[in-house]
Amino acid sequence: KPPIIVRDFAPALGLKPFKLISELMEMGIFASMNQNIDETVAVKVAEKHGFLLEIKHRGDASTQQAAKEKQAKAKANPDEEEVKNLVSRPPVICILGHVDHGKTSLLDTIRKANVASGEAGGITQHIGAYQIEFKGKKLTFLDTPGHAAFTKMRSRGASVTDVAILVVAADDGFMPQTDEALKIALGVKEQQPEKFALIVAVNKMDVKGANLDQVKNQMQQRNIAPEDWGGETVTVPVSAIKGTGIDELLEMIILQSEVLELKANPKAEASGAIIESQIDVGRGPLATVIVQRGTLRVGDAIVCGAQWARVRAMFDDQGKNLKEAPPATPVRVIGWSGAPDSGASFKVVKNARDAEKMAEEEEHRLKKITTTSDAAPKQISVESLF
Ligand code: GDP
Ligand code: MG
């Protein structure tokens, strides 16, 4: 029997895949994009949308077509080895919004409720990012909310974030910084529509004066109408303080991530982005990095701009020592020559000698620039976060 895959089945019904996934969820089925749906379930869903499901057999025109398309796709990409090694990776999520609308509270609530089992008992470290596990899926959150932290991130072109959560307080509605954050997020979405999702979390639903409809109305005015108003923006009412709606929010993040088909090659040499860095009196320069491609290991040599490191040790947000960090894992790295810039990209090179040489060359180049130009202030942007 041919499989009925969410990805193919949804468009056949005229649905967005995440819509189908959420309908299945309502039926108690937690399916992902590439999952096979039970025939009886498929029949039911089809009926609901006014279709009679007819199962064709292998070798018919549509499966042949699909096979052809797959072949063409593989050919279009010259790096077959890379494609072969791609595996799905956790999403990287950031939380944006107006001051006092509850970004920090939301990050704290999500974290406290979902510390990965086995890591319980660890001491929470604020390293600028953390990873949780929800329904068996890993999610990576950037833990650097607030405009000060965002504007510190320099625009280096490294796109880190897959999902942005725009927090809007249910009593205040959209405020200037909400609009600012939205503008940035929509800009990113325009650049990479298939690789980035925006979710609105309407927070403080517990307060007197909470007005979900008003927020939805404001969303509509801004052309990001919520799903239940005929738009496409996933909107989740929550209370960070009472803890309500948090599971729904996490479920929606997982759904959206499935649609984005986030993949990375864990076998490649590691590269990624710096989330934050500082100089520690005892341990020297520290940097929290997110591995975006490949697997970072203790002993690796890294270069990042004019700084380099031989990874002496890595820690997660529970203070646990890690020997390796696969894609989308945030880790604090020890062993740097100096503090690398947040937002900058790093990559693993052959050995420490090469790393040092490359960093020195970069430093040399930067010095030249500052002595020959007027040392104009560097462009600062929050966009590098995405
Ligand atoms: P941030 O500036 O966006 O990080 O906002 P905070 O997380 O610091 O929250 C600002 C204030 O709103 C704090 O006093 C929080 O206790 C409060 N707050 C945040 N979320 C909620 C909520 O869901 N309900 C209520 N009643 N208060 C909240
Ligand atoms: Mg805050």
PDB file of N, CA, C and O in Angstrom, residues 175-246:
ATOM      1  N   MET A 175       2.707  47.620  21.171  1.00  0.00           N
ATOM      2  CA  MET A 175       3.389  48.831  21.626  1.00  0.00           C
ATOM      3  C   MET A 175       4.547  49.098  20.652  1.00  0.00           C
ATOM      4  O   MET A 175       4.838  48.263  19.804  1.00  0.00           O
ATOM      5  N   PRO A 176       5.211  50.254  20.787  1.00  0.00           N
ATOM      6  CA  PRO A 176       6.254  50.586  19.803  1.00  0.00           C
ATOM      7  C   PRO A 176       7.302  49.491  19.592  1.00  0.00           C
ATOM      8  O   PRO A 176       7.634  49.181  18.452  1.00  0.00           O
ATOM      9  N   GLN A 177       7.787  48.893  20.678  1.00  0.00           N
ATOM     10  CA  GLN A 177       8.815  47.859  20.496  1.00  0.00           C
ATOM     11  C   GLN A 177       8.233  46.574  19.913  1.00  0.00           C
ATOM     12  O   GLN A 177       8.961  45.783  19.309  1.00  0.00           O
ATOM     13  N   THR A 178       6.935  46.370  20.105  1.00  0.00           N
ATOM     14  CA  THR A 178       6.301  45.207  19.471  1.00  0.00           C
ATOM     15  C   THR A 178       6.359  45.392  17.962  1.00  0.00           C
ATOM     16  O   THR A 178       6.705  44.470  17.215  1.00  0.00           O
ATOM     17  N   ASP A 179       6.023  46.596  17.525  1.00  0.00           N
ATOM     18  CA  ASP A 179       6.018  46.875  16.084  1.00  0.00           C
ATOM     19  C   ASP A 179       7.424  46.820  15.496  1.00  0.00           C
ATOM     20  O   ASP A 179       7.618  46.333  14.389  1.00  0.00           O
ATOM     21  N   GLU A 180       8.372  47.304  16.283  1.00  0.00           N
ATOM     22  CA  GLU A 180       9.763  47.274  15.838  1.00  0.00           C
ATOM     23  C   GLU A 180      10.209  45.820  15.632  1.00  0.00           C
ATOM     24  O   GLU A 180      10.789  45.478  14.598  1.00  0.00           O
ATOM     25  N   ALA A 181       9.925  44.985  16.631  1.00  0.00           N
ATOM     26  CA  ALA A 181      10.305  43.570  16.559  1.00  0.00           C
ATOM     27  C   ALA A 181       9.592  42.880  15.394  1.00  0.00           C
ATOM     28  O   ALA A 181      10.185  42.090  14.666  1.00  0.00           O
ATOM     29  N   LEU A 182       8.316  43.215  15.219  1.00  0.00           N
ATOM     30  CA  LEU A 182       7.536  42.611  14.133  1.00  0.00           C
ATOM     31  C   LEU A 182       8.146  42.965  12.779  1.00  0.00           C
ATOM     32  O   LEU A 182       8.261  42.112  11.898  1.00  0.00           O
ATOM     33  N   LYS A 183       8.537  44.213  12.638  1.00  0.00           N
ATOM     34  CA  LYS A 183       9.107  44.674  11.381  1.00  0.00           C
ATOM     35  C   LYS A 183      10.366  43.866  11.038  1.00  0.00           C
ATOM     36  O   LYS A 183      10.548  43.426   9.901  1.00  0.00           O
ATOM     37  N   ILE A 184      11.189  43.674  12.034  1.00  0.00           N
ATOM     38  CA  ILE A 184      12.424  42.912  11.824  1.00  0.00           C
ATOM     39  C   ILE A 184      12.094  41.471  11.448  1.00  0.00           C
ATOM     40  O   ILE A 184      12.628  40.924  10.485  1.00  0.00           O
ATOM     41  N   ALA A 185      11.169  40.885  12.206  1.00  0.00           N
ATOM     42  CA  ALA A 185      10.811  39.480  11.949  1.00  0.00           C
ATOM     43  C   ALA A 185      10.221  39.322  10.549  1.00  0.00           C
ATOM     44  O   ALA A 185      10.561  38.376   9.834  1.00  0.00           O
ATOM     45  N   LEU A 186       9.368  40.253  10.143  1.00  0.00           N
ATOM     46  CA  LEU A 186       8.761  40.155   8.809  1.00  0.00           C
ATOM     47  C   LEU A 186       9.811  40.339   7.713  1.00  0.00           C
ATOM     48  O   LEU A 186       9.733  39.721   6.660  1.00  0.00           O
ATOM     49  N   GLY A 187      10.791  41.174   8.003  1.00  0.00           N
ATOM     50  CA  GLY A 187      11.896  41.370   7.059  1.00  0.00           C
ATOM     51  C   GLY A 187      12.658  40.075   6.845  1.00  0.00           C
ATOM     52  O   GLY A 187      12.968  39.699   5.716  1.00  0.00           O
ATOM     53  N   VAL A 188      12.913  39.371   7.934  1.00  0.00           N
ATOM     54  CA  VAL A 188      13.620  38.095   7.853  1.00  0.00           C
ATOM     55  C   VAL A 188      12.767  37.087   7.088  1.00  0.00           C
ATOM     56  O   VAL A 188      13.246  36.352   6.235  1.00  0.00           O
ATOM     57  N   LYS A 189      11.473  37.091   7.392  1.00  0.00           N
ATOM     58  CA  LYS A 189      10.568  36.139   6.759  1.00  0.00           C
ATOM     59  C   LYS A 189      10.512  36.369   5.248  1.00  0.00           C
ATOM     60  O   LYS A 189      10.433  35.432   4.471  1.00  0.00           O
ATOM     61  N   GLU A 190      10.578  37.641   4.868  1.00  0.00           N
ATOM     62  CA  GLU A 190      10.535  37.950   3.451  1.00  0.00           C
ATOM     63  C   GLU A 190      11.776  37.410   2.748  1.00  0.00           C
ATOM     64  O   GLU A 190      11.699  36.920   1.623  1.00  0.00           O
ATOM     65  N   GLN A 191      12.906  37.521   3.438  1.00  0.00           N
ATOM     66  CA  GLN A 191      14.163  37.051   2.857  1.00  0.00           C
ATOM     67  C   GLN A 191      14.212  35.532   2.749  1.00  0.00           C
ATOM     68  O   GLN A 191      14.795  34.989   1.832  1.00  0.00           O
ATOM     69  N   GLN A 192      13.676  34.848   3.751  1.00  0.00           N
ATOM     70  CA  GLN A 192      13.773  33.381   3.762  1.00  0.00           C
ATOM     71  C   GLN A 192      12.451  32.771   4.220  1.00  0.00           C
ATOM     72  O   GLN A 192      12.381  32.187   5.297  1.00  0.00           O
ATOM     73  N   PRO A 193      11.425  32.918   3.381  1.00  0.00           N
ATOM     74  CA  PRO A 193      10.076  32.520   3.782  1.00  0.00           C
ATOM     75  C   PRO A 193       9.942  31.047   4.177  1.00  0.00           C
ATOM     76  O   PRO A 193       9.115  30.704   5.003  1.00  0.00           O
ATOM     77  N   GLU A 194      10.782  30.209   3.595  1.00  0.00           N
ATOM     78  CA  GLU A 194      10.654  28.777   3.876  1.00  0.00           C
ATOM     79  C   GLU A 194      11.424  28.361   5.111  1.00  0.00           C
ATOM     80  O   GLU A 194      11.374  27.212   5.516  1.00  0.00           O
ATOM     81  N   LYS A 195      12.199  29.307   5.632  1.00  0.00           N
ATOM     82  CA  LYS A 195      13.137  28.921   6.690  1.00  0.00           C
ATOM     83  C   LYS A 195      12.868  29.606   8.009  1.00  0.00           C
ATOM     84  O   LYS A 195      13.673  29.522   8.933  1.00  0.00           O
ATOM     85  N   PHE A 196      11.776  30.315   8.093  1.00  0.00           N
ATOM     86  CA  PHE A 196      11.569  31.137   9.287  1.00  0.00           C
ATOM     87  C   PHE A 196      10.078  31.243   9.589  1.00  0.00           C
ATOM     88  O   PHE A 196       9.271  31.427   8.694  1.00  0.00           O
ATOM     89  N   ALA A 197       9.733  31.099  10.850  1.00  0.00           N
ATOM     90  CA  ALA A 197       8.318  31.182  11.231  1.00  0.00           C
ATOM     91  C   ALA A 197       8.130  32.191  12.354  1.00  0.00           C
ATOM     92  O   ALA A 197       9.000  32.376  13.204  1.00  0.00           O
ATOM     93  N   LEU A 198       6.977  32.844  12.324  1.00  0.00           N
ATOM     94  CA  LEU A 198       6.624  33.807  13.360  1.00  0.00           C
ATOM     95  C   LEU A 198       5.381  33.310  14.089  1.00  0.00           C
ATOM     96  O   LEU A 198       4.396  32.915  13.465  1.00  0.00           O
ATOM     97  N   ILE A 199       5.446  33.312  15.410  1.00  0.00           N
ATOM     98  CA  ILE A 199       4.303  32.924  16.223  1.00  0.00           C
ATOM     99  C   ILE A 199       4.017  34.074  17.182  1.00  0.00           C
ATOM    100  O   ILE A 199       4.946  34.679  17.724  1.00  0.00           O
ATOM    101  N   VAL A 200       2.744  34.397  17.367  1.00  0.00           N
ATOM    102  CA  VAL A 200       2.401  35.442  18.335  1.00  0.00           C
ATOM    103  C   VAL A 200       1.917  34.770  19.617  1.00  0.00           C
ATOM    104  O   VAL A 200       1.019  33.928  19.587  1.00  0.00           O
ATOM    105  N   ALA A 201       2.548  35.131  20.742  1.00  0.00           N
ATOM    106  CA  ALA A 201       2.095  34.652  22.054  1.00  0.00           C
ATOM    107  C   ALA A 201       1.435  35.829  22.758  1.00  0.00           C
ATOM    108  O   ALA A 201       2.097  36.838  23.027  1.00  0.00           O
ATOM    109  N   VAL A 202       0.142  35.718  22.993  1.00  0.00           N
ATOM    110  CA  VAL A 202      -0.553  36.789  23.699  1.00  0.00           C
ATOM    111  C   VAL A 202      -0.465  36.472  25.190  1.00  0.00           C
ATOM    112  O   VAL A 202      -1.137  35.559  25.684  1.00  0.00           O
ATOM    113  N   ASN A 203       0.390  37.218  25.879  1.00  0.00           N
ATOM    114  CA  ASN A 203       0.717  36.911  27.272  1.00  0.00           C
ATOM    115  C   ASN A 203      -0.172  37.708  28.247  1.00  0.00           C
ATOM    116  O   ASN A 203      -0.890  38.605  27.848  1.00  0.00           O
ATOM    117  N   LYS A 204      -0.086  37.343  29.494  1.00  0.00           N
ATOM    118  CA  LYS A 204      -0.827  37.997  30.586  1.00  0.00           C
ATOM    119  C   LYS A 204      -2.336  37.831  30.419  1.00  0.00           C
ATOM    120  O   LYS A 204      -3.109  38.734  30.734  1.00  0.00           O
ATOM    121  N   MET A 205      -2.735  36.659  29.920  1.00  0.00           N
ATOM    122  CA  MET A 205      -4.163  36.380  29.751  1.00  0.00           C
ATOM    123  C   MET A 205      -4.888  36.352  31.092  1.00  0.00           C
ATOM    124  O   MET A 205      -6.110  36.416  31.138  1.00  0.00           O
ATOM    125  N   ASP A 206      -4.105  36.238  32.185  1.00  0.00           N
ATOM    126  CA  ASP A 206      -4.726  36.170  33.514  1.00  0.00           C
ATOM    127  C   ASP A 206      -5.088  37.543  34.083  1.00  0.00           C
ATOM    128  O   ASP A 206      -5.866  37.624  35.026  1.00  0.00           O
ATOM    129  N   VAL A 207      -4.547  38.607  33.531  1.00  0.00           N
ATOM    130  CA  VAL A 207      -4.788  39.920  34.166  1.00  0.00           C
ATOM    131  C   VAL A 207      -6.162  40.484  33.800  1.00  0.00           C
ATOM    132  O   VAL A 207      -6.734  40.181  32.748  1.00  0.00           O
ATOM    133  N   LYS A 208      -6.653  41.294  34.720  1.00  0.00           N
ATOM    134  CA  LYS A 208      -7.907  41.996  34.451  1.00  0.00           C
ATOM    135  C   LYS A 208      -7.630  42.963  33.302  1.00  0.00           C
ATOM    136  O   LYS A 208      -6.607  43.622  33.273  1.00  0.00           O
ATOM    137  N   GLY A 209      -8.532  42.995  32.360  1.00  0.00           N
ATOM    138  CA  GLY A 209      -8.293  43.889  31.231  1.00  0.00           C
ATOM    139  C   GLY A 209      -7.615  43.189  30.065  1.00  0.00           C
ATOM    140  O   GLY A 209      -7.337  43.805  29.045  1.00  0.00           O
ATOM    141  N   ALA A 210      -7.344  41.878  30.230  1.00  0.00           N
ATOM    142  CA  ALA A 210      -6.795  41.116  29.105  1.00  0.00           C
ATOM    143  C   ALA A 210      -7.831  41.104  27.979  1.00  0.00           C
ATOM    144  O   ALA A 210      -9.000  40.844  28.214  1.00  0.00           O
ATOM    145  N   ASN A 211      -7.371  41.402  26.774  1.00  0.00           N
ATOM    146  CA  ASN A 211      -8.313  41.490  25.657  1.00  0.00           C
ATOM    147  C   ASN A 211      -7.692  40.843  24.414  1.00  0.00           C
ATOM    148  O   ASN A 211      -7.018  41.502  23.620  1.00  0.00           O
ATOM    149  N   LEU A 212      -7.967  39.544  24.300  1.00  0.00           N
ATOM    150  CA  LEU A 212      -7.389  38.766  23.200  1.00  0.00           C
ATOM    151  C   LEU A 212      -7.871  39.283  21.847  1.00  0.00           C
ATOM    152  O   LEU A 212      -7.092  39.390  20.894  1.00  0.00           O
ATOM    153  N   ASP A 213      -9.164  39.614  21.785  1.00  0.00           N
ATOM    154  CA  ASP A 213      -9.711  40.081  20.505  1.00  0.00           C
ATOM    155  C   ASP A 213      -9.076  41.383  20.044  1.00  0.00           C
ATOM    156  O   ASP A 213      -8.869  41.602  18.850  1.00  0.00           O
ATOM    157  N   GLN A 214      -8.782  42.228  21.020  1.00  0.00           N
ATOM    158  CA  GLN A 214      -8.148  43.490  20.640  1.00  0.00           C
ATOM    159  C   GLN A 214      -6.783  43.230  20.003  1.00  0.00           C
ATOM    160  O   GLN A 214      -6.430  43.835  18.990  1.00  0.00           O
ATOM    161  N   VAL A 215      -6.021  42.293  20.603  1.00  0.00           N
ATOM    162  CA  VAL A 215      -4.710  41.970  20.043  1.00  0.00           C
ATOM    163  C   VAL A 215      -4.871  41.370  18.643  1.00  0.00           C
ATOM    164  O   VAL A 215      -4.150  41.720  17.712  1.00  0.00           O
ATOM    165  N   LYS A 216      -5.861  40.481  18.505  1.00  0.00           N
ATOM    166  CA  LYS A 216      -6.089  39.861  17.190  1.00  0.00           C
ATOM    167  C   LYS A 216      -6.477  40.913  16.154  1.00  0.00           C
ATOM    168  O   LYS A 216      -6.064  40.838  14.992  1.00  0.00           O
ATOM    169  N   ASN A 217      -7.256  41.866  16.594  1.00  0.00           N
ATOM    170  CA  ASN A 217      -7.643  42.961  15.720  1.00  0.00           C
ATOM    171  C   ASN A 217      -6.409  43.751  15.274  1.00  0.00           C
ATOM    172  O   ASN A 217      -6.248  44.083  14.094  1.00  0.00           O
ATOM    173  N   GLN A 218      -5.536  44.008  16.226  1.00  0.00           N
ATOM    174  CA  GLN A 218      -4.302  44.734  15.902  1.00  0.00           C
ATOM    175  C   GLN A 218      -3.432  43.930  14.943  1.00  0.00           C
ATOM    176  O   GLN A 218      -2.761  44.488  14.079  1.00  0.00           O
ATOM    177  N   MET A 219      -3.455  42.602  15.118  1.00  0.00           N
ATOM    178  CA  MET A 219      -2.692  41.749  14.202  1.00  0.00           C
ATOM    179  C   MET A 219      -3.255  41.862  12.788  1.00  0.00           C
ATOM    180  O   MET A 219      -2.512  41.971  11.816  1.00  0.00           O
ATOM    181  N   GLN A 220      -4.578  41.850  12.710  1.00  0.00           N
ATOM    182  CA  GLN A 220      -5.219  41.956  11.400  1.00  0.00           C
ATOM    183  C   GLN A 220      -4.847  43.285  10.724  1.00  0.00           C
ATOM    184  O   GLN A 220      -4.533  43.313   9.533  1.00  0.00           O
ATOM    185  N   GLN A 221      -4.877  44.356  11.516  1.00  0.00           N
ATOM    186  CA  GLN A 221      -4.507  45.668  10.969  1.00  0.00           C
ATOM    187  C   GLN A 221      -3.081  45.673  10.430  1.00  0.00           C
ATOM    188  O   GLN A 221      -2.752  46.457   9.559  1.00  0.00           O
ATOM    189  N   ARG A 222      -2.244  44.796  10.991  1.00  0.00           N
ATOM    190  CA  ARG A 222      -0.843  44.757  10.573  1.00  0.00           C
ATOM    191  C   ARG A 222      -0.582  43.664   9.534  1.00  0.00           C
ATOM    192  O   ARG A 222       0.572  43.301   9.294  1.00  0.00           O
ATOM    193  N   ASN A 223      -1.649  43.151   8.965  1.00  0.00           N
ATOM    194  CA  ASN A 223      -1.510  42.112   7.930  1.00  0.00           C
ATOM    195  C   ASN A 223      -0.894  40.819   8.413  1.00  0.00           C
ATOM    196  O   ASN A 223      -0.269  40.092   7.649  1.00  0.00           O
ATOM    197  N   ILE A 224      -1.046  40.547   9.698  1.00  0.00           N
ATOM    198  CA  ILE A 224      -0.627  39.240  10.196  1.00  0.00           C
ATOM    199  C   ILE A 224      -1.824  38.625  10.939  1.00  0.00           C
ATOM    200  O   ILE A 224      -1.721  38.235  12.100  1.00  0.00           O
ATOM    201  N   ALA A 225      -2.942  38.572  10.249  1.00  0.00           N
ATOM    202  CA  ALA A 225      -4.174  38.081  10.863  1.00  0.00           C
ATOM    203  C   ALA A 225      -3.966  36.692  11.444  1.00  0.00           C
ATOM    204  O   ALA A 225      -3.268  35.854  10.865  1.00  0.00           O
ATOM    205  N   PRO A 226      -4.550  36.442  12.618  1.00  0.00           N
ATOM    206  CA  PRO A 226      -4.423  35.113  13.222  1.00  0.00           C
ATOM    207  C   PRO A 226      -5.175  34.057  12.410  1.00  0.00           C
ATOM    208  O   PRO A 226      -6.091  34.370  11.659  1.00  0.00           O
ATOM    209  N   GLU A 227      -4.763  32.819  12.598  1.00  0.00           N
ATOM    210  CA  GLU A 227      -5.360  31.698  11.860  1.00  0.00           C
ATOM    211  C   GLU A 227      -6.870  31.643  11.994  1.00  0.00           C
ATOM    212  O   GLU A 227      -7.585  31.436  11.026  1.00  0.00           O
ATOM    213  N   ASP A 228      -7.363  31.811  13.231  1.00  0.00           N
ATOM    214  CA  ASP A 228      -8.805  31.671  13.430  1.00  0.00           C
ATOM    215  C   ASP A 228      -9.575  32.890  12.921  1.00  0.00           C
ATOM    216  O   ASP A 228     -10.796  32.941  12.999  1.00  0.00           O
ATOM    217  N   TRP A 229      -8.868  33.868  12.411  1.00  0.00           N
ATOM    218  CA  TRP A 229      -9.521  34.995  11.753  1.00  0.00           C
ATOM    219  C   TRP A 229      -9.272  34.942  10.249  1.00  0.00           C
ATOM    220  O   TRP A 229      -9.355  35.955   9.556  1.00  0.00           O
ATOM    221  N   GLY A 230      -8.914  33.792   9.774  1.00  0.00           N
ATOM    222  CA  GLY A 230      -8.709  33.618   8.341  1.00  0.00           C
ATOM    223  C   GLY A 230      -7.301  33.943   7.874  1.00  0.00           C
ATOM    224  O   GLY A 230      -7.012  33.904   6.686  1.00  0.00           O
ATOM    225  N   GLY A 231      -6.429  34.274   8.806  1.00  0.00           N
ATOM    226  CA  GLY A 231      -5.048  34.572   8.428  1.00  0.00           C
ATOM    227  C   GLY A 231      -4.155  33.369   8.580  1.00  0.00           C
ATOM    228  O   GLY A 231      -4.630  32.232   8.583  1.00  0.00           O
ATOM    229  N   GLU A 232      -2.858  33.603   8.672  1.00  0.00           N
ATOM    230  CA  GLU A 232      -1.917  32.494   8.720  1.00  0.00           C
ATOM    231  C   GLU A 232      -1.050  32.501   9.960  1.00  0.00           C
ATOM    232  O   GLU A 232      -0.205  31.627  10.129  1.00  0.00           O
ATOM    233  N   THR A 233      -1.213  33.516  10.809  1.00  0.00           N
ATOM    234  CA  THR A 233      -0.302  33.625  11.936  1.00  0.00           C
ATOM    235  C   THR A 233      -0.800  32.825  13.129  1.00  0.00           C
ATOM    236  O   THR A 233      -1.906  33.056  13.626  1.00  0.00           O
ATOM    237  N   VAL A 234       0.029  31.882  13.531  1.00  0.00           N
ATOM    238  CA  VAL A 234      -0.296  31.065  14.696  1.00  0.00           C
ATOM    239  C   VAL A 234      -0.271  31.968  15.921  1.00  0.00           C
ATOM    240  O   VAL A 234       0.677  32.707  16.142  1.00  0.00           O
ATOM    241  N   THR A 235      -1.362  31.927  16.675  1.00  0.00           N
ATOM    242  CA  THR A 235      -1.527  32.827  17.809  1.00  0.00           C
ATOM    243  C   THR A 235      -1.901  32.003  19.029  1.00  0.00           C
ATOM    244  O   THR A 235      -2.866  31.233  18.981  1.00  0.00           O
ATOM    245  N   VAL A 236      -1.136  32.149  20.106  1.00  0.00           N
ATOM    246  CA  VAL A 236      -1.391  31.327  21.285  1.00  0.00           C
ATOM    247  C   VAL A 236      -1.554  32.216  22.512  1.00  0.00           C
ATOM    248  O   VAL A 236      -0.625  32.935  22.877  1.00  0.00           O
ATOM    249  N   PRO A 237      -2.732  32.192  23.151  1.00  0.00           N
ATOM    250  CA  PRO A 237      -2.891  32.933  24.404  1.00  0.00           C
ATOM    251  C   PRO A 237      -2.190  32.192  25.540  1.00  0.00           C
ATOM    252  O   PRO A 237      -2.345  30.976  25.662  1.00  0.00           O
ATOM    253  N   VAL A 238      -1.407  32.918  26.329  1.00  0.00           N
ATOM    254  CA  VAL A 238      -0.658  32.280  27.416  1.00  0.00           C
ATOM    255  C   VAL A 238      -0.659  33.168  28.659  1.00  0.00           C
ATOM    256  O   VAL A 238      -1.018  34.344  28.595  1.00  0.00           O
ATOM    257  N   SER A 239      -0.289  32.566  29.758  1.00  0.00           N
ATOM    258  CA  SER A 239       0.074  33.345  30.930  1.00  0.00           C
ATOM    259  C   SER A 239       1.384  32.777  31.456  1.00  0.00           C
ATOM    260  O   SER A 239       1.420  31.641  31.930  1.00  0.00           O
ATOM    261  N   ALA A 240       2.421  33.571  31.335  1.00  0.00           N
ATOM    262  CA  ALA A 240       3.740  33.111  31.778  1.00  0.00           C
ATOM    263  C   ALA A 240       3.745  32.901  33.285  1.00  0.00           C
ATOM    264  O   ALA A 240       4.422  32.011  33.798  1.00  0.00           O
ATOM    265  N   ILE A 241       2.971  33.702  33.985  1.00  0.00           N
ATOM    266  CA  ILE A 241       2.956  33.620  35.446  1.00  0.00           C
ATOM    267  C   ILE A 241       2.142  32.416  35.928  1.00  0.00           C
ATOM    268  O   ILE A 241       2.584  31.654  36.770  1.00  0.00           O
ATOM    269  N   LYS A 242       0.969  32.220  35.361  1.00  0.00           N
ATOM    270  CA  LYS A 242       0.137  31.077  35.771  1.00  0.00           C
ATOM    271  C   LYS A 242       0.548  29.775  35.067  1.00  0.00           C
ATOM    272  O   LYS A 242       0.117  28.704  35.447  1.00  0.00           O
ATOM    273  N   GLY A 243       1.326  29.904  34.019  1.00  0.00           N
ATOM    274  CA  GLY A 243       1.770  28.706  33.300  1.00  0.00           C
ATOM    275  C   GLY A 243       0.730  28.152  32.334  1.00  0.00           C
ATOM    276  O   GLY A 243       0.883  27.046  31.830  1.00  0.00           O
ATOM    277  N   THR A 244      -0.306  28.910  32.045  1.00  0.00           N
ATOM    278  CA  THR A 244      -1.332  28.401  31.120  1.00  0.00           C
ATOM    279  C   THR A 244      -0.936  28.672  29.667  1.00  0.00           C
ATOM    280  O   THR A 244      -0.313  29.690  29.366  1.00  0.00           O
ATOM    281  N   GLY A 245      -1.309  27.724  28.804  1.00  0.00           N
ATOM    282  CA  GLY A 245      -1.064  27.894  27.371  1.00  0.00           C
ATOM    283  C   GLY A 245       0.367  27.580  26.946  1.00  0.00           C
ATOM    284  O   GLY A 245       0.677  27.609  25.759  1.00  0.00           O
ATOM    285  N   ILE A 246       1.220  27.264  27.897  1.00  0.00           N
ATOM    286  CA  ILE A 246       2.638  27.054  27.570  1.00  0.00           C
ATOM    287  C   ILE A 246       2.822  25.783  26.724  1.00  0.00           C
ATOM    288  O   ILE A 246       3.539  25.798  25.722  1.00  0.00           O
TER     289      ILE A 246
END
